[in-house]
PDB file of C-alpha atoms in Angstrom:
ATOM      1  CA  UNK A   1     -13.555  29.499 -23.518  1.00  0.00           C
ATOM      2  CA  UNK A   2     -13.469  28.869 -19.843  1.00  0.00           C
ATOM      3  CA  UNK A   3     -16.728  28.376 -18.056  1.00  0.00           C
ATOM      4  CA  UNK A   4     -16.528  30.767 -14.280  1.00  0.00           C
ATOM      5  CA  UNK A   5     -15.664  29.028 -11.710  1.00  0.00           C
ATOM      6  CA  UNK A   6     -14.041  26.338 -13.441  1.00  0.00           C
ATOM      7  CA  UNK A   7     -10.564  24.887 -12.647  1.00  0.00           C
ATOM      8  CA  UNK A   8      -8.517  25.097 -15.956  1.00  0.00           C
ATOM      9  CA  UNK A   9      -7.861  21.306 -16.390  1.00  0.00           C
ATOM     10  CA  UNK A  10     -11.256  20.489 -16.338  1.00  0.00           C
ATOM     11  CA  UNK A  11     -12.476  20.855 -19.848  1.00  0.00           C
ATOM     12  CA  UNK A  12      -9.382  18.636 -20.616  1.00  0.00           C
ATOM     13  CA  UNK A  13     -10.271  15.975 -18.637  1.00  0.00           C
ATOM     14  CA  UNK A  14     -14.245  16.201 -20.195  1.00  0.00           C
ATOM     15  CA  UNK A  15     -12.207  16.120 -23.523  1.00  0.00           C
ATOM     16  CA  UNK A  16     -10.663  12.900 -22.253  1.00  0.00           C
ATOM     17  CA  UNK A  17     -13.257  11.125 -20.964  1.00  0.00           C
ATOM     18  CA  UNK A  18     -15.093  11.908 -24.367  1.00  0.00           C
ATOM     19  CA  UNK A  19     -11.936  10.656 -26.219  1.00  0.00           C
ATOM     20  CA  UNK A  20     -11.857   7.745 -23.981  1.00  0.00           C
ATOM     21  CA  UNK A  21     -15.538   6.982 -24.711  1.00  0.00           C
ATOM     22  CA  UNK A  22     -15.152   6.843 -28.164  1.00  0.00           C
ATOM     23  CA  UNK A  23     -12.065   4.496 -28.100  1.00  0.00           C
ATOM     24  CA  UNK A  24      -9.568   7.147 -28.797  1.00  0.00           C
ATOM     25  CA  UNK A  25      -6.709   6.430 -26.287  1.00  0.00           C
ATOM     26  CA  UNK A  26      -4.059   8.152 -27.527  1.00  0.00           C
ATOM     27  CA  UNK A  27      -5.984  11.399 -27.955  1.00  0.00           C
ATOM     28  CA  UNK A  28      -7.263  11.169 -24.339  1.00  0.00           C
ATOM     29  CA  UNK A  29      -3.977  10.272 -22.967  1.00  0.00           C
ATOM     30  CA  UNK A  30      -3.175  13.783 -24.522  1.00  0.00           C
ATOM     31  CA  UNK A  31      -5.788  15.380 -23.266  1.00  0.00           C
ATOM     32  CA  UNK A  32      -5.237  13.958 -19.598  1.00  0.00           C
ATOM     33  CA  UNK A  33      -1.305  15.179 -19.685  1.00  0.00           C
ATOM     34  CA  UNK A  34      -2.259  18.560 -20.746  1.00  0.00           C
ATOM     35  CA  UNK A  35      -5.136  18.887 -17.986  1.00  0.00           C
ATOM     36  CA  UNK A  36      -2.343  17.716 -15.674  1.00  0.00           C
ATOM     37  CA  UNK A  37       0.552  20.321 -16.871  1.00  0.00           C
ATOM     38  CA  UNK A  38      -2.438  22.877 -16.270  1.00  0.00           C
ATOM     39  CA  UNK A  39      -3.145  21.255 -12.438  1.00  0.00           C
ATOM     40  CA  UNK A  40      -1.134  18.608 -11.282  1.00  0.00           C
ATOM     41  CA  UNK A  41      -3.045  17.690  -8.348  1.00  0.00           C
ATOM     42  CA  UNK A  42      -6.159  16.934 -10.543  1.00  0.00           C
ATOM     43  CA  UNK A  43      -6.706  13.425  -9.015  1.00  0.00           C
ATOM     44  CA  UNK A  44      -9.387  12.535 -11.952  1.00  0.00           C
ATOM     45  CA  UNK A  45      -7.265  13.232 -14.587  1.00  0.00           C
ATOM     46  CA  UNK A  46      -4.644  11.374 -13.039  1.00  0.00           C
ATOM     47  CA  UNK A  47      -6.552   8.108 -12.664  1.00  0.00           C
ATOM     48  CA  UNK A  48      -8.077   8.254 -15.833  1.00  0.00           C
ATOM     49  CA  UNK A  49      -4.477   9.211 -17.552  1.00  0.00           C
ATOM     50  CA  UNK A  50      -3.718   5.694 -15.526  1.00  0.00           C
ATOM     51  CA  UNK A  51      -7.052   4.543 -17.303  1.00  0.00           C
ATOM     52  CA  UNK A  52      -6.051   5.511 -20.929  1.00  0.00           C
ATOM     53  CA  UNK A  53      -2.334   4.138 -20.518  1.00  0.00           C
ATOM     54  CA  UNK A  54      -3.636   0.962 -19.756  1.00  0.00           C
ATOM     55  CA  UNK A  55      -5.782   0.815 -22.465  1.00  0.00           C
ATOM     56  CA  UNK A  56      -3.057   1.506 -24.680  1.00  0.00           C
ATOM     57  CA  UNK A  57      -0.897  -1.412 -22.992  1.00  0.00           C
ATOM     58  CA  UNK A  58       0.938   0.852 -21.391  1.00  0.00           C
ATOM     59  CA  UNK A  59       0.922  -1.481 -17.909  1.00  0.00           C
ATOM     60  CA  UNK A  60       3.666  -0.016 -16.156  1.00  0.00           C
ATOM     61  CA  UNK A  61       2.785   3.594 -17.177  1.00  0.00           C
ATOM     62  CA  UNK A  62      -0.484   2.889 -15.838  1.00  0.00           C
ATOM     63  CA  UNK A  63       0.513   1.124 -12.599  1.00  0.00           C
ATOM     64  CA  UNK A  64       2.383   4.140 -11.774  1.00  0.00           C
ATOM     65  CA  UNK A  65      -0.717   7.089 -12.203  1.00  0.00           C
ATOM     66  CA  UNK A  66      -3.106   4.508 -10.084  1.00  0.00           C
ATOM     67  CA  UNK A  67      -0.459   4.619  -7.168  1.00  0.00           C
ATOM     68  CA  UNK A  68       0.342   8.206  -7.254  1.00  0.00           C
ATOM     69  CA  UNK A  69      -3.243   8.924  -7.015  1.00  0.00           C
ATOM     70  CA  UNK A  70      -3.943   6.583  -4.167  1.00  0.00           C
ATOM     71  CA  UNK A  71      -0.532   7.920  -2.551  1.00  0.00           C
ATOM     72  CA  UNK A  72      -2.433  11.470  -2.441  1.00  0.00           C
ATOM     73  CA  UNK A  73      -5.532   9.931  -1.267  1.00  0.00           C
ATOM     74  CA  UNK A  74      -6.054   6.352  -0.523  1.00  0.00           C
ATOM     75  CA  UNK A  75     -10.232   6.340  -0.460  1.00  0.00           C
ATOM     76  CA  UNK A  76      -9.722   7.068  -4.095  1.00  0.00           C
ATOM     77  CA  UNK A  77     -11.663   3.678  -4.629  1.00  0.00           C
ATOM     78  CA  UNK A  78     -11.123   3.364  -8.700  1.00  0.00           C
ATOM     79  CA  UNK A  79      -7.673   3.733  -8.992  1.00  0.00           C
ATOM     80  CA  UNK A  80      -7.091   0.267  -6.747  1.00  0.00           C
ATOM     81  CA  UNK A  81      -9.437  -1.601  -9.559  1.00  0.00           C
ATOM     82  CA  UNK A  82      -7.069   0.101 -11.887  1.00  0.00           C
ATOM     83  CA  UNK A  83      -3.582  -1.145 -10.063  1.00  0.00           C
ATOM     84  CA  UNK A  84      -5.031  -4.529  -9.451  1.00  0.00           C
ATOM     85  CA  UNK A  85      -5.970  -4.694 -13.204  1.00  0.00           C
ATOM     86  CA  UNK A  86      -2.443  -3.511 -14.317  1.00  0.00           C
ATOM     87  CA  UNK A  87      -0.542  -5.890 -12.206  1.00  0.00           C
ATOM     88  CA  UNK A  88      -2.625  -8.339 -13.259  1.00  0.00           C
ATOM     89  CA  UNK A  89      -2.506  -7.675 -16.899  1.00  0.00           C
ATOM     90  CA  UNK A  90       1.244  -7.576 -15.850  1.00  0.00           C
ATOM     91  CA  UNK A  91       1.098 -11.362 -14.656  1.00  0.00           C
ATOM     92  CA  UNK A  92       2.148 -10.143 -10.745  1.00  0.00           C
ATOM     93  CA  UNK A  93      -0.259 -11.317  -9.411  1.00  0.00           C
ATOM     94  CA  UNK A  94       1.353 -10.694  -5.584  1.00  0.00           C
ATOM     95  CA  UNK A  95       1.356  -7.224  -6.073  1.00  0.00           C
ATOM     96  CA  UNK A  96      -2.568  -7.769  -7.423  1.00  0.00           C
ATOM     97  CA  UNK A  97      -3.058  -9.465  -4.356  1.00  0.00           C
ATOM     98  CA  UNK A  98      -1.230  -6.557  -2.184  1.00  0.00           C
ATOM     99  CA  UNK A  99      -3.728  -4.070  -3.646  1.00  0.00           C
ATOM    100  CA  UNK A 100      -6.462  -6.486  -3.200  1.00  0.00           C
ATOM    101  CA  UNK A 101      -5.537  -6.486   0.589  1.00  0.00           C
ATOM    102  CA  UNK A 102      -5.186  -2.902   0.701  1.00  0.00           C
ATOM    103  CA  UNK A 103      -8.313  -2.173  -1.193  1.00  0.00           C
ATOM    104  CA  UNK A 104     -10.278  -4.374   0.959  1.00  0.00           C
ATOM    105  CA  UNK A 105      -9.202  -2.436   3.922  1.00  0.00           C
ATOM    106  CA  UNK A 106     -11.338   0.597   2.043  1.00  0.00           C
ATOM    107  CA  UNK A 107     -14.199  -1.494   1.679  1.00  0.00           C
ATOM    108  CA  UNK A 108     -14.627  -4.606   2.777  1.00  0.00           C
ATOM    109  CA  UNK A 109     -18.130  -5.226   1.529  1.00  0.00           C
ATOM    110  CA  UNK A 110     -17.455  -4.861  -1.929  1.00  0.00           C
ATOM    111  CA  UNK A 111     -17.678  -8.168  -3.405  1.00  0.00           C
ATOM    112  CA  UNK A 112     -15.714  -7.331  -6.660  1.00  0.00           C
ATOM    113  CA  UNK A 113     -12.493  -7.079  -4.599  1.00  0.00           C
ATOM    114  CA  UNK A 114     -13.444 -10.592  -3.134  1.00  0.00           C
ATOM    115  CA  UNK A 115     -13.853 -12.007  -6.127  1.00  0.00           C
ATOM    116  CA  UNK A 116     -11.003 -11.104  -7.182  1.00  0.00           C
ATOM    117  CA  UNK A 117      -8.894 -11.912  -4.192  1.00  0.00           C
ATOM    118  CA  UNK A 118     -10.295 -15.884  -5.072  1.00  0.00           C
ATOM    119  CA  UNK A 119      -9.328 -15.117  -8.509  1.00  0.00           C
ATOM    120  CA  UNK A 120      -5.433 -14.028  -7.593  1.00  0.00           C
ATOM    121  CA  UNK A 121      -5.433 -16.569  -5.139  1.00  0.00           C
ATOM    122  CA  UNK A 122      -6.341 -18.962  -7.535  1.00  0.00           C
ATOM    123  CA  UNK A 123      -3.920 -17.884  -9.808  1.00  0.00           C
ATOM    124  CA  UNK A 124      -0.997 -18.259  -6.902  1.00  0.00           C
ATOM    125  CA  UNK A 125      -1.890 -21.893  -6.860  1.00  0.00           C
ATOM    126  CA  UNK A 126      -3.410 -21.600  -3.604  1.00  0.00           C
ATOM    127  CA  UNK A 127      -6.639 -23.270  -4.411  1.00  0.00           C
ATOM    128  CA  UNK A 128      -7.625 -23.889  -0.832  1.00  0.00           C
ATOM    129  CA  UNK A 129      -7.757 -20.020   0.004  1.00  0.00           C
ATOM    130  CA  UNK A 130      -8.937 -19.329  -2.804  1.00  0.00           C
ATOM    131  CA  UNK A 131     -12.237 -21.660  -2.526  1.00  0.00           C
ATOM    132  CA  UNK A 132     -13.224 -19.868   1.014  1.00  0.00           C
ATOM    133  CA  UNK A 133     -12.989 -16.882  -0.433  1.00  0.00           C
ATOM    134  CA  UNK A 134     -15.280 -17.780  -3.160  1.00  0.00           C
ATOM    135  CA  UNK A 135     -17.471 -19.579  -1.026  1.00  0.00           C
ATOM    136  CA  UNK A 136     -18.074 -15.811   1.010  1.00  0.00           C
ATOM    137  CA  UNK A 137     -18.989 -14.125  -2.429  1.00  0.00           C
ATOM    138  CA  UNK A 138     -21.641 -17.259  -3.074  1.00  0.00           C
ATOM    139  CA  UNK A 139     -22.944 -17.312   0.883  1.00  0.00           C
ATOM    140  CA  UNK A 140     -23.620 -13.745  -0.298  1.00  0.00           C
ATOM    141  CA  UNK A 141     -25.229 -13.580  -3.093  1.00  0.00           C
ATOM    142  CA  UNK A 142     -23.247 -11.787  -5.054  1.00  0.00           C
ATOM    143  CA  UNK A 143     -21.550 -14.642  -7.215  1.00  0.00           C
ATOM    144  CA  UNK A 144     -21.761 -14.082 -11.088  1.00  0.00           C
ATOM    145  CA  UNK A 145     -22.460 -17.202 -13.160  1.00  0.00           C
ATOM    146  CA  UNK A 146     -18.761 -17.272 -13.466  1.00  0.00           C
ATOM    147  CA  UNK A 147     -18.138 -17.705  -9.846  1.00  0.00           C
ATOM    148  CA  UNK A 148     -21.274 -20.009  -9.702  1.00  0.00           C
TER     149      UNK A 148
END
């Protein structure tokens, strides 16, 4: 039954976040494609279709939903965590740091993306950059006991 007023992909992408709550992936990933067949300009189900691939190792998969959502609307602030995590999980870490960059130019202030922007940096062997940028997160306040 369809609640009024209610685009039809949305109870499919409630089932999906309920399926991806409860650790079932591959259910959820299900769920996400048939809310997209039903409205393929559903954004949310998009990312989080991006969300379940990755969960299910499915890197490339998932690198590909985060960028087509970002391509229809780059303020769509999760779905840079989620290419920045898949290119990481990926090991390439310049396109991390790419996204990094471009997710930064969203938001500036959030100190996540700093972090990791040390992190990748770190990870390029530039250990120089990478220190400053830490050093910004600790000036402030917003280091984890990791980055302390």
């Amino acid at each position: 039954m369809q609640l009024p007023h209610t685009p039809p992909s949305m109870p499919r992408r409630n089932m999906g976040a309920c399926l991806l709550n409860l650790g079932k992936h591959q259910e959820a990933l299900e769920e996400y494609n048939t809310a997209l067949e039903l409205d393929s300009s559903n954004l949310n189900a998009l990312h989080n279709r991006g969300v379940a691939q990755k969960q299910l190792g499915q890197s490339e998969e998932a690198l590909e939903s985060f960028k087509a959502v970002l391509e229809a609307d780059p303020t769509f602030k999760q779905s840079y965590r989620g290419v920045i995590e898949a290119s990481m999980s990926q090991e390439d870490y310049d396109t991390a740091l790419e996204w990094v960059d471009k997710a930064l130019e969203q938001d500036e202030s959030d100190f996540t993306l700093v972090t990791d922007k040390a992190n990748i940096l770190l990870k390029l062997g530039q250990a120089e950059e990478s220190l400053a940028w830490y050093e910004s997160v600790i000036a402030n306040g917003e280091a984890t006991e990791q980055v302390n």
